[in-house]
Tab-separated table of C-alpha atoms in Angstrom:
chain	number	residue	atom	x	y	z
A	1	MET	CA	-32.467	-4.935	-7.818
A	2	THR	CA	-34.859	-4.373	-4.885
A	3	VAL	CA	-34.179	-1.440	-2.576
A	4	ARG	CA	-35.629	-1.763	0.921
A	5	SER	CA	-36.404	1.621	2.452
A	6	LYS	CA	-37.127	2.594	6.063
A	7	LYS	CA	-40.641	3.620	7.026
A	8	LEU	CA	-41.059	7.348	7.470
A	9	GLY	CA	-41.291	8.521	11.037
A	10	LYS	CA	-39.407	5.512	12.396
A	11	LYS	CA	-36.061	5.975	14.114
A	12	ASN	CA	-33.372	3.328	13.972
A	13	THR	CA	-32.557	2.967	17.664
A	14	ALA	CA	-30.422	-0.143	17.399
A	15	VAL	CA	-27.072	0.299	19.154
A	16	LYS	CA	-24.165	-0.766	16.976
A	17	PRO	CA	-21.243	-2.424	18.735
A	18	GLN	CA	-18.272	-0.043	19.007
A	19	ASN	CA	-14.630	-1.024	18.863
A	20	LYS	CA	-12.377	0.311	21.574
A	21	TYR	CA	-10.510	2.243	18.891
A	22	ASN	CA	-10.402	2.639	15.162
A	23	THR	CA	-7.394	2.655	12.887
A	24	PRO	CA	-7.094	5.959	10.979
A	25	GLN	CA	-6.075	6.117	7.346
A	26	ILE	CA	-2.770	4.330	6.926
A	27	ARG	CA	-0.554	3.037	4.131
A	28	TRP	CA	1.457	-0.134	4.265
A	29	ARG	CA	3.909	-2.330	2.401
A	30	ARG	CA	5.262	-5.762	3.175
A	31	ILE	CA	9.016	-6.285	2.951
A	32	GLY	CA	10.091	-9.784	3.903
A	33	ALA	CA	8.494	-10.756	7.215
A	34	LYS	CA	7.829	-7.135	8.245
A	35	TYR	CA	5.220	-4.517	7.407
A	36	ILE	CA	6.014	-0.830	7.007
A	37	VAL	CA	3.060	1.311	8.072
A	38	THR	CA	2.941	5.092	7.531
A	39	ASN	CA	0.425	7.905	7.843
A	40	ASP	CA	-0.079	11.406	6.467
A	41	PHE	CA	1.910	12.930	9.327
A	42	GLY	CA	5.100	11.223	8.166
A	43	ARG	CA	5.169	8.845	11.131
A	44	TYR	CA	6.026	5.179	10.614
A	45	VAL	CA	6.208	1.840	12.401
A	46	VAL	CA	7.817	-1.430	11.285
A	47	ILE	CA	5.901	-4.390	12.696
A	48	GLY	CA	5.471	-8.116	12.226
A	49	GLU	CA	2.579	-9.825	10.457
A	50	LYS	CA	0.640	-10.706	13.628
A	51	ASP	CA	0.773	-7.147	14.965
A	52	PHE	CA	-0.118	-5.787	11.534
A	53	ASN	CA	-3.202	-7.987	11.271
A	54	ASN	CA	-4.239	-7.009	14.795
A	55	LEU	CA	-3.812	-3.334	13.908
A	56	LEU	CA	-6.111	-3.654	10.898
A	57	ALA	CA	-8.635	-5.594	12.951
A	58	ASN	CA	-8.539	-3.067	15.827
A	59	LYS	CA	-7.501	-5.838	18.217
A	60	ILE	CA	-4.496	-4.205	19.872
A	61	LYS	CA	-5.474	-3.490	23.468
A	62	SER	CA	-4.352	-0.507	25.509
A	63	ASP	CA	-2.174	-2.716	27.701
A	64	ASP	CA	-0.389	-4.193	24.690
A	65	LYS	CA	3.330	-3.344	24.470
A	66	LEU	CA	2.793	-1.981	20.956
A	67	TYR	CA	-0.077	0.337	21.921
A	68	PRO	CA	2.009	3.309	23.226
A	69	LEU	CA	4.160	3.268	20.072
A	70	LEU	CA	1.106	3.243	17.821
A	71	ALA	CA	-0.709	5.894	19.843
A	72	SER	CA	2.248	8.303	20.017
A	73	ASN	CA	2.691	8.083	16.243
A	74	GLY	CA	-0.927	8.698	15.266
A	75	PHE	CA	-2.049	5.153	14.478
A	76	ILE	CA	-4.853	4.989	17.092
A	77	LYS	CA	-7.772	7.097	15.909
A	78	ASN	CA	-9.274	7.938	19.323
A	79	ASN	CA	-5.901	8.613	20.930
A	80	MET	CA	-4.242	11.173	18.650
A	81	ASP	CA	-2.242	14.188	19.803
A	82	PHE	CA	-3.095	16.512	16.935
A	83	GLY	CA	-0.829	19.271	18.199
A	84	ASP	CA	2.177	16.966	18.063
A	85	LEU	CA	1.120	15.372	14.767
A	86	TRP	CA	0.494	18.736	13.127
A	87	SER	CA	3.937	19.877	14.260
A	88	SER	CA	5.438	16.797	12.569
A	89	TRP	CA	3.585	17.440	9.333
A	90	GLN	CA	4.584	21.105	9.385
A	91	LYS	CA	8.283	20.279	9.850
A	92	LEU	CA	8.196	17.667	7.110
A	93	ASN	CA	6.403	19.989	4.681
A	94	SER	CA	7.809	23.357	5.759
A	95	TYR	CA	8.548	24.276	2.139
A	96	VAL	CA	4.839	24.778	1.307
A	97	PHE	CA	4.771	27.835	3.584
A	98	GLN	CA	7.536	29.722	1.764
A	99	GLY	CA	8.856	30.702	-1.633
A	100	PRO	CA	11.843	29.331	-3.549
A	101	SER	CA	14.967	29.086	-1.420
A	102	LEU	CA	17.359	27.665	-4.047
A	103	HIS	CA	18.428	30.014	-6.851
A	104	ILE	CA	20.735	28.614	-9.531
A	105	LEU	CA	22.729	31.094	-11.608
A	106	VAL	CA	24.171	29.623	-14.790
A	107	LEU	CA	27.145	31.944	-15.228
A	108	THR	CA	28.161	30.473	-18.578
A	109	LEU	CA	27.435	27.634	-20.951
A	110	ARG	CA	31.109	27.396	-21.886
A	111	CYS	CA	33.034	24.417	-20.598
A	112	ASN	CA	36.464	22.882	-21.143
A	113	TYR	CA	35.308	19.311	-20.354
A	114	LYS	CA	33.518	16.769	-22.565
A	115	CYS	CA	31.687	14.625	-20.005
A	116	VAL	CA	29.933	11.667	-21.600
A	117	TYR	CA	26.727	12.253	-19.600
A	118	CYS	CA	26.621	16.070	-19.767
A	119	GLN	CA	23.092	17.354	-19.181
A	120	SER	CA	23.652	21.096	-19.161
A	121	GLY	CA	24.000	21.795	-22.882
A	122	SER	CA	27.554	23.031	-22.464
A	123	MET	CA	29.388	24.753	-25.303
A	124	ASN	CA	33.065	24.826	-26.288
A	125	GLU	CA	35.224	27.065	-24.128
A	126	ASP	CA	35.763	29.521	-26.988
A	127	ALA	CA	32.029	29.923	-27.775
A	128	LYS	CA	30.803	33.523	-28.033
A	129	ASN	CA	27.950	35.239	-26.191
A	130	MET	CA	27.417	32.399	-23.746
A	131	ASP	CA	28.346	34.215	-20.498
A	132	MET	CA	25.945	35.837	-18.037
A	133	SER	CA	26.385	39.612	-17.834
A	134	TRP	CA	26.798	41.406	-14.530
A	135	GLU	CA	23.466	43.194	-15.088
A	136	THR	CA	21.648	39.884	-15.508
A	137	ALA	CA	23.380	38.383	-12.474
A	138	LYS	CA	22.457	41.409	-10.346
A	139	LYS	CA	18.784	41.241	-11.364
A	140	SER	CA	18.720	37.513	-10.655
A	141	ILE	CA	20.168	38.042	-7.185
A	142	ASP	CA	17.694	40.851	-6.474
A	143	THR	CA	14.858	38.500	-7.430
A	144	ALA	CA	16.260	35.752	-5.204
A	145	PHE	CA	16.210	38.075	-2.187
A	146	GLU	CA	12.548	38.914	-2.813
A	147	SER	CA	11.580	35.357	-1.931
A	148	ASN	CA	9.782	35.114	1.433
A	149	VAL	CA	12.419	32.897	3.040
A	150	ASN	CA	14.919	33.696	5.753
A	151	ASN	CA	17.619	31.440	4.307
A	152	ILE	CA	18.512	31.752	0.631
A	153	SER	CA	20.859	29.471	-1.276
A	154	VAL	CA	22.548	30.862	-4.381
A	155	GLU	CA	24.355	28.241	-6.429
A	156	PHE	CA	26.707	29.080	-9.292
A	157	GLN	CA	26.703	26.557	-12.107
A	158	GLY	CA	27.695	26.247	-15.746
A	159	GLY	CA	29.198	25.094	-18.070
A	160	GLU	CA	32.231	25.814	-15.998
A	161	PRO	CA	31.330	28.889	-13.886
A	162	LEU	CA	34.973	29.853	-13.228
A	163	MET	CA	35.165	30.822	-16.914
A	164	ASN	CA	33.093	33.868	-15.947
A	165	TRP	CA	35.117	34.709	-12.856
A	166	ASP	CA	34.685	38.502	-12.890
A	167	VAL	CA	30.892	38.263	-12.821
A	168	MET	CA	31.022	35.583	-10.175
A	169	LYS	CA	33.295	37.672	-7.975
A	170	LYS	CA	30.987	40.695	-8.266
A	171	SER	CA	27.982	38.466	-7.589
A	172	VAL	CA	29.453	37.057	-4.374
A	173	LYS	CA	30.227	40.555	-3.076
A	174	TYR	CA	26.746	41.757	-4.023
A	175	ILE	CA	25.090	38.802	-2.269
A	176	LYS	CA	26.979	39.750	0.897
A	177	GLU	CA	25.661	43.322	0.584
A	178	CYS	CA	22.082	42.092	0.066
A	179	GLU	CA	22.462	39.799	3.041
A	180	LYS	CA	23.289	42.721	5.328
A	181	LYS	CA	20.520	44.957	3.953
A	182	SER	CA	17.790	42.315	4.042
A	183	GLY	CA	18.692	40.571	7.277
A	184	LYS	CA	18.413	37.270	5.462
A	185	LYS	CA	21.021	34.528	5.555
A	186	ALA	CA	22.571	33.647	2.196
A	187	ASN	CA	24.307	30.339	1.567
A	188	ILE	CA	26.564	30.580	-1.472
A	189	ALA	CA	27.778	27.526	-3.367
A	190	LEU	CA	29.955	26.899	-6.401
A	191	VAL	CA	29.766	23.730	-8.504
A	192	SER	CA	32.981	23.540	-10.541
A	193	ASN	CA	35.292	21.030	-12.183
A	194	PHE	CA	38.175	22.960	-10.470
A	195	SER	CA	40.272	22.977	-13.662
A	196	LEU	CA	40.561	26.787	-13.562
A	197	MET	CA	40.906	27.083	-9.797
A	198	ASP	CA	43.986	28.822	-8.403
A	199	GLN	CA	45.033	29.951	-4.934
A	200	GLU	CA	43.834	33.517	-5.446
A	201	LYS	CA	40.329	32.362	-6.422
A	202	ALA	CA	40.281	29.794	-3.629
A	203	LYS	CA	41.287	32.456	-1.082
A	204	PHE	CA	38.486	34.788	-2.189
A	205	LEU	CA	35.899	32.004	-2.099
A	206	MET	CA	36.944	30.787	1.329
A	207	GLU	CA	37.035	34.293	2.806
A	208	ASN	CA	33.485	34.860	1.541
A	209	GLU	CA	32.271	31.527	2.932
A	210	VAL	CA	31.407	29.959	-0.415
A	211	SER	CA	30.955	26.195	-0.212
A	212	LEU	CA	32.739	24.321	-3.000
A	213	CYS	CA	31.626	21.193	-4.790
A	214	THR	CA	33.141	19.294	-7.695
A	215	SER	CA	32.381	16.086	-9.578
A	216	LEU	CA	34.264	12.885	-8.918
A	217	ASP	CA	33.084	9.657	-10.499
A	218	GLY	CA	35.557	7.356	-8.794
A	219	PHE	CA	39.156	6.255	-9.213
A	220	GLU	CA	41.416	7.912	-11.787
A	221	LYS	CA	40.879	5.648	-14.810
A	222	LEU	CA	37.098	5.583	-14.440
A	223	ASN	CA	36.766	9.305	-13.708
A	224	ASN	CA	38.911	10.287	-16.696
A	225	LYS	CA	36.894	8.029	-18.989
A	226	LEU	CA	33.601	9.638	-17.965
A	227	ARG	CA	34.787	13.184	-17.327
A	228	VAL	CA	36.948	13.843	-20.357
A	229	TYR	CA	39.349	16.788	-20.046
A	230	PRO	CA	41.046	17.285	-23.429
A	231	ASN	CA	43.736	19.506	-21.892
A	232	GLY	CA	44.681	17.350	-18.930
A	233	ASN	CA	43.717	14.840	-16.251
A	234	SER	CA	40.265	15.541	-14.780
A	235	TYR	CA	40.846	13.240	-11.801
A	236	LYS	CA	44.090	14.923	-10.760
A	237	LYS	CA	42.518	18.375	-11.053
A	238	ALA	CA	39.604	17.437	-8.818
A	239	ALA	CA	41.654	15.386	-6.330
A	240	SER	CA	44.377	17.992	-5.872
A	241	TRP	CA	41.906	20.765	-5.037
A	242	ILE	CA	39.850	18.507	-2.781
A	243	LYS	CA	43.026	17.825	-0.777
A	244	TYR	CA	44.024	21.513	-0.759
A	245	LEU	CA	40.597	22.700	0.415
A	246	THR	CA	40.319	19.897	2.995
A	247	ASP	CA	43.661	20.975	4.476
A	248	LYS	CA	42.367	24.551	4.719
A	249	TYR	CA	39.178	23.286	6.371
A	250	ASN	CA	41.162	21.285	8.929
A	251	SER	CA	43.434	24.227	9.810
A	252	GLN	CA	40.858	27.023	9.979
A	253	HIS	CA	40.760	27.460	13.761
A	254	GLY	CA	40.912	31.128	14.674
A	255	ASN	CA	39.654	32.364	11.295
A	256	MET	CA	37.120	35.183	11.204
A	257	PHE	CA	35.243	33.293	8.505
A	258	LYS	CA	34.006	29.729	8.099
A	259	ILE	CA	35.691	27.415	5.586
A	260	PHE	CA	33.459	24.634	4.370
A	261	LYS	CA	34.780	21.176	3.768
A	262	PRO	CA	34.746	20.503	-0.010
A	263	SER	CA	32.247	17.993	-1.361
A	264	ALA	CA	31.955	15.953	-4.522
A	265	LEU	CA	29.185	14.497	-6.664
A	266	THR	CA	29.298	11.187	-8.469
A	267	THR	CA	27.068	10.368	-11.416
A	268	ILE	CA	26.337	6.675	-11.857
A	269	THR	CA	26.595	5.376	-15.417
A	270	LYS	CA	26.723	1.859	-16.841
A	271	GLU	CA	30.517	2.070	-16.580
A	272	THR	CA	30.227	2.668	-12.820
A	273	LEU	CA	28.062	-0.306	-11.837
A	274	PRO	CA	30.837	-2.931	-11.286
A	275	PHE	CA	32.927	-0.634	-9.060
A	276	TYR	CA	30.771	0.180	-6.032
A	277	LYS	CA	33.528	-0.656	-3.526
A	278	GLU	CA	36.319	1.087	-5.440
A	279	ILE	CA	34.285	4.296	-5.766
A	280	VAL	CA	33.488	4.439	-2.044
A	281	ASP	CA	37.139	3.716	-1.220
A	282	GLU	CA	38.249	6.552	-3.506
A	283	TYR	CA	36.068	9.000	-1.605
A	284	LEU	CA	37.549	7.763	1.659
A	285	ASN	CA	41.081	8.122	0.277
A	286	LEU	CA	40.327	11.807	-0.329
A	287	ASN	CA	38.857	12.246	3.185
A	288	LEU	CA	35.372	12.902	1.808
A	289	GLU	CA	32.734	11.992	4.380
A	290	THR	CA	29.747	11.999	2.030
A	291	ILE	CA	29.134	10.250	-1.275
A	292	PHE	CA	26.026	10.967	-3.348
A	293	LEU	CA	25.148	7.912	-5.459
A	294	ARG	CA	22.971	9.768	-7.955
A	295	PRO	CA	21.110	7.852	-10.655
A	296	LEU	CA	21.636	9.204	-14.139
A	297	SER	CA	18.753	11.327	-15.439
A	298	PRO	CA	17.631	10.833	-19.060
A	299	ILE	CA	18.093	14.508	-19.934
A	300	GLY	CA	20.340	16.294	-22.425
A	301	PHE	CA	23.289	14.404	-23.899
A	302	ALA	CA	22.642	11.587	-21.410
A	303	ARG	CA	19.304	10.816	-23.051
A	304	LYS	CA	20.866	10.755	-26.499
A	305	SER	CA	23.612	8.392	-25.299
A	306	TRP	CA	21.394	6.263	-23.063
A	307	ASN	CA	22.098	2.999	-24.897
A	308	LYS	CA	25.806	3.433	-24.138
A	309	ILE	CA	25.777	4.839	-20.610
A	310	GLY	CA	22.290	4.139	-19.229
A	311	TYR	CA	20.753	1.240	-17.305
A	312	ASN	CA	17.416	0.102	-15.955
A	313	SER	CA	16.141	0.474	-12.404
A	314	ASP	CA	17.015	-3.096	-11.411
A	315	GLU	CA	20.635	-2.639	-12.470
A	316	PHE	CA	20.965	0.608	-10.536
A	317	LEU	CA	19.341	-0.801	-7.391
A	318	LYS	CA	21.648	-3.832	-7.329
A	319	PHE	CA	24.590	-1.428	-7.459
A	320	TYR	CA	23.077	0.902	-4.852
A	321	GLU	CA	22.281	-1.852	-2.353
A	322	LYS	CA	25.793	-3.296	-2.515
A	323	ALA	CA	27.340	0.163	-2.127
A	324	PHE	CA	24.931	1.041	0.700
A	325	ASP	CA	25.718	-2.119	2.660
A	326	TYR	CA	29.434	-1.542	2.167
A	327	ILE	CA	29.072	2.010	3.499
A	328	ILE	CA	27.144	0.747	6.542
A	329	SER	CA	29.808	-1.896	7.193
A	330	LEU	CA	32.484	0.816	7.190
A	331	ASN	CA	30.507	2.893	9.676
A	332	LYS	CA	30.173	-0.099	11.988
A	333	LYS	CA	33.982	-0.225	12.010
A	334	GLY	CA	34.135	3.433	13.026
A	335	ILE	CA	34.851	4.840	9.543
A	336	MET	CA	32.551	7.803	8.925
A	337	ILE	CA	31.094	8.047	5.431
A	338	LYS	CA	27.481	8.844	4.567
A	339	GLU	CA	25.435	8.178	1.448
A	340	LYS	CA	23.771	11.511	0.694
A	341	MET	CA	20.514	10.245	-0.823
A	342	ALA	CA	19.857	7.963	2.140
A	343	GLU	CA	20.850	10.688	4.591
A	344	MET	CA	18.264	13.073	3.100
A	345	LEU	CA	15.528	10.432	3.129
A	346	LEU	CA	16.378	9.440	6.700
A	347	LYS	CA	16.047	13.044	7.768
A	348	LYS	CA	12.457	12.893	6.514
A	349	ILE	CA	11.728	9.461	7.967
A	350	ILE	CA	13.419	9.657	11.376
A	351	LYS	CA	13.428	13.389	12.135
A	352	ASN	CA	10.295	14.454	10.244
A	353	GLU	CA	12.258	17.312	8.672
A	354	ASP	CA	12.524	18.625	5.140
A	355	PRO	CA	16.170	18.175	4.072
A	356	GLY	CA	15.888	20.804	1.335
A	357	TYR	CA	16.036	18.260	-1.489
A	358	VAL	CA	13.724	19.989	-3.960
A	359	ASP	CA	13.589	17.011	-6.362
A	360	LEU	CA	11.661	14.916	-3.829
A	361	ARG	CA	8.793	17.065	-2.638
A	362	CYS	CA	5.038	17.174	-3.096
A	363	PRO	CA	4.461	19.397	-4.957
A	364	CYS	CA	7.958	19.259	-6.413
A	365	GLY	CA	10.343	22.161	-5.961
A	366	ALA	CA	10.034	23.402	-9.544
A	367	GLY	CA	9.298	27.113	-9.322
A	368	ILE	CA	8.130	27.062	-5.707
A	369	GLY	CA	11.335	25.603	-4.250
A	370	GLN	CA	13.955	26.608	-6.791
A	371	LEU	CA	14.489	28.826	-9.816
A	372	ALA	CA	17.177	28.548	-12.468
A	373	TYR	CA	18.452	31.694	-14.186
A	374	ASN	CA	20.134	30.963	-17.509
A	375	TYR	CA	23.137	32.905	-18.796
A	376	ASN	CA	20.845	35.122	-20.932
A	377	GLY	CA	18.343	35.871	-18.156
A	378	ASP	CA	15.780	33.241	-19.115
A	379	ILE	CA	14.122	31.828	-15.982
A	380	TYR	CA	13.225	28.156	-15.633
A	381	THR	CA	11.355	26.241	-12.970
A	382	CYS	CA	14.449	24.141	-12.291
A	383	ASP	CA	17.831	23.249	-13.719
A	384	GLU	CA	16.403	20.134	-15.385
A	385	GLY	CA	13.802	22.327	-17.077
A	386	ARG	CA	16.606	24.566	-18.333
A	387	MET	CA	18.402	21.551	-19.790
A	388	ILE	CA	15.223	20.501	-21.594
A	389	GLY	CA	14.929	24.066	-22.863
A	390	TRP	CA	18.390	23.765	-24.406
A	391	GLU	CA	17.023	20.862	-26.473
A	392	GLY	CA	14.385	23.191	-27.918
A	393	GLU	CA	11.393	22.444	-25.675
A	394	GLU	CA	10.515	25.548	-23.625
A	395	LEU	CA	7.695	24.068	-21.551
A	396	PHE	CA	9.559	24.830	-18.307
A	397	LYS	CA	10.606	28.356	-19.232
A	398	ILE	CA	8.859	30.987	-17.115
A	399	GLY	CA	10.120	34.094	-18.904
A	400	ASN	CA	13.092	36.452	-18.767
A	401	ILE	CA	14.468	38.303	-15.755
A	402	ASN	CA	14.322	41.592	-17.664
A	403	ASP	CA	10.557	41.359	-18.212
A	404	MET	CA	9.216	39.847	-14.979
A	405	THR	CA	8.779	40.714	-11.333
A	406	TYR	CA	9.051	38.149	-8.553
A	407	GLU	CA	5.239	38.053	-8.335
A	408	ASP	CA	4.999	37.424	-12.090
A	409	ILE	CA	7.341	34.467	-11.743
A	410	ILE	CA	5.566	32.815	-8.809
A	411	ASN	CA	2.110	33.340	-10.320
A	412	SER	CA	3.077	32.138	-13.796
A	413	ASP	CA	1.180	29.351	-15.534
A	414	THR	CA	4.445	27.420	-15.847
A	415	VAL	CA	4.934	27.251	-12.076
A	416	LYS	CA	1.290	26.275	-11.607
A	417	LEU	CA	1.662	23.516	-14.206
A	418	CYS	CA	4.599	21.970	-12.349
A	419	SER	CA	2.841	22.199	-8.975
A	420	LEU	CA	-0.361	20.615	-10.238
A	421	SER	CA	1.337	17.851	-12.200
A	422	SER	CA	3.566	16.867	-9.262
A	423	ASN	CA	0.772	16.547	-6.693
A	424	LEU	CA	0.967	12.946	-5.463
A	425	GLU	CA	-2.684	12.913	-4.402
A	426	SER	CA	-3.695	12.953	-8.069
A	427	GLN	CA	-1.286	10.201	-9.148
A	428	VAL	CA	-2.695	6.761	-9.873
A	429	MET	CA	-0.433	4.855	-7.489
A	430	CYS	CA	1.216	7.541	-5.365
A	431	HIS	CA	-1.753	8.588	-3.246
A	432	LYS	CA	-1.887	5.149	-1.608
A	433	CYS	CA	1.837	4.355	-1.592
A	434	VAL	CA	3.438	3.723	1.804
A	435	TYR	CA	6.267	6.113	0.895
A	436	ARG	CA	3.907	8.953	-0.065
A	437	PRO	CA	4.855	11.125	3.000
A	438	TYR	CA	8.520	11.180	1.970
A	439	CYS	CA	8.425	11.111	-1.826
A	440	GLY	CA	7.866	13.328	-4.859
A	441	ILE	CA	7.855	13.189	-8.642
A	442	CYS	CA	9.706	15.225	-11.254
A	443	PRO	CA	7.637	16.740	-14.092
A	444	ALA	CA	10.827	17.397	-16.096
A	445	ILE	CA	11.916	13.748	-16.073
A	446	ASN	CA	8.316	12.658	-16.712
A	447	PHE	CA	8.307	14.870	-19.783
A	448	GLU	CA	11.614	13.511	-21.060
A	449	GLU	CA	10.528	9.900	-20.576
A	450	GLU	CA	6.854	10.107	-21.533
A	451	ARG	CA	6.233	13.571	-23.060
A	452	SER	CA	3.852	14.336	-20.198
A	453	THR	CA	4.536	16.378	-17.058
A	454	VAL	CA	2.122	14.191	-15.108
A	455	GLY	CA	3.650	10.928	-16.254
A	456	ASN	CA	2.659	7.417	-15.328
A	457	ASN	CA	4.443	6.105	-12.265
A	458	ILE	CA	3.317	2.554	-12.990
A	459	ILE	CA	5.949	2.432	-15.742
A	460	SER	CA	8.323	5.150	-14.486
A	461	GLU	CA	11.933	4.034	-14.011
A	462	ARG	CA	12.490	6.950	-11.627
A	463	CYS	CA	9.602	5.743	-9.454
A	464	LYS	CA	11.023	2.212	-9.410
A	465	ILE	CA	14.432	3.529	-8.370
A	466	PHE	CA	13.094	5.573	-5.453
A	467	MET	CA	10.736	2.794	-4.397
A	468	GLY	CA	13.758	0.495	-4.339
A	469	ILE	CA	15.884	2.935	-2.323
A	470	PHE	CA	13.095	3.321	0.251
A	471	ASP	CA	12.822	-0.480	0.461
A	472	ILE	CA	16.563	-0.774	1.022
A	473	ILE	CA	16.463	1.797	3.825
A	474	PHE	CA	13.404	0.335	5.565
A	475	LYS	CA	14.809	-3.199	5.400
A	476	ARG	CA	17.632	-1.946	7.595
A	477	ILE	CA	15.943	0.697	9.707
A	478	GLY	CA	14.491	-1.970	12.032
A	479	LYS	CA	17.925	-3.417	12.769
A	480	LYS	CA	19.501	-1.770	15.793
A	481	ASP	CA	23.064	-1.691	14.438
A	482	CYS	CA	21.884	-0.055	11.197
A	483	TYR	CA	19.573	2.351	13.030
A	484	ASP	CA	22.505	3.404	15.203
A	485	VAL	CA	24.507	4.203	12.054
A	486	PHE	CA	21.625	6.246	10.651
A	487	ASN	CA	21.286	8.213	13.882
A	488	LYS	CA	25.018	8.835	13.855
A	489	TRP	CA	24.721	10.350	10.366
A	490	LEU	CA	21.916	12.683	11.412
A	491	ASN	CA	23.515	13.708	14.708
A	492	TYR	CA	26.884	14.210	13.010
A	493	GLU	CA	25.231	16.599	10.559
A	494	GLU	CA	23.826	18.653	13.438
A	495	LYS	CA	27.180	18.652	15.243
A	496	THR	CA	29.173	19.867	12.273
A	497	LYS	CA	26.776	22.683	11.373
A	498	GLY	CA	28.302	24.891	14.032
A	499	ASP	CA	31.921	23.814	13.572
A	500	LYS	CA	34.395	26.457	12.518
């Protein structure tokens, strides 16, 4: 190969033709006849093929109707408002400027249910030495309040956390004391099957502004098949307390404390896939305004039973799209119900805000967004990491609350491992994916599927599922009637935040 070099002392004075503007770094994806275009600031446009080709060729003129939209969203390189764009990026990625805000306390591993997809490593209700002590709970709460965040969320999980009621009651009171001393706001949540709930417990929880969430996998026959309660009817237990707590929520005017409307989680298994409409209708029948169509994670007992209860990404996405369209159709008729996953993603896409969903961040929320404190004081980067630990693999274990300070936890090699392995810029496909500004990977699920925290998103079923959900949302976001529904969801959330 011949290399032609310039003569020394000679200047190249030729004037190169300059375009009126240049397109900055963008990412794109074609869906049908439209192109989705995004940038690092989390801004997006949905445009047709002609406009897309003109954008790439720098042929959109300043008097073009599309020009102001492109310029205001950071797609014209020589017309960028960096103050505004930086503000967008900062809102969307606010979590990188603070420590873990979500702190999960596993009060017990004992449980009186036998759910077919259980991921938490639950033990029989009569198992010994499986409850968190008050001393361990207190140290965990103290550590949570050391995090450099103004708003802390403490979530009680299990097993069935109501089996360790005395420690939970003390913990709630202590959180309230820490809240006053620190000046920080604490959001307290309980995730329970409600089988051990009674009016006295409910009264205490409501008076202390604890939000309550249960699991509900659909109508009675389906729920009872998946959420097996040997001593009774799991559907009736959940439904009766949802109705009771909803009534209290609706009649709380004049209270000195805020009662939260109860919520429910559904886990999608192979058994669920044919019943998208019936499941949504069941939530409506119970006056629940949000349904979270969560894909099943291959962790714990679910991984061992995957051939019976699992599915592939295509099967889940067919279910999700049908359910999503049904939910949108209900909203168009004036019936309010939101799909939680889509709502969180839309908050990122439309409002450029972090919804607090630690599973979909870059880096992921493991260790830097959440911490999980096991019943015995062992600290994990996340609840999924704790579940993997129960299987005998302690890769996600940081240490024990009795031996570590908050600084030790945050600076641990385990937290660094999760942050490095979940950085999308170092992933083969993710760094150039159109959904990069809104997405994230999970080192725990990567490890379960591929025995690597980094994983390979080219073959990842989780990646295919989220790619599909983003596609489903963006197919509809350009339609005015759908966009109006999405805005209604986001504005409704803001409205109800201050409701008493």
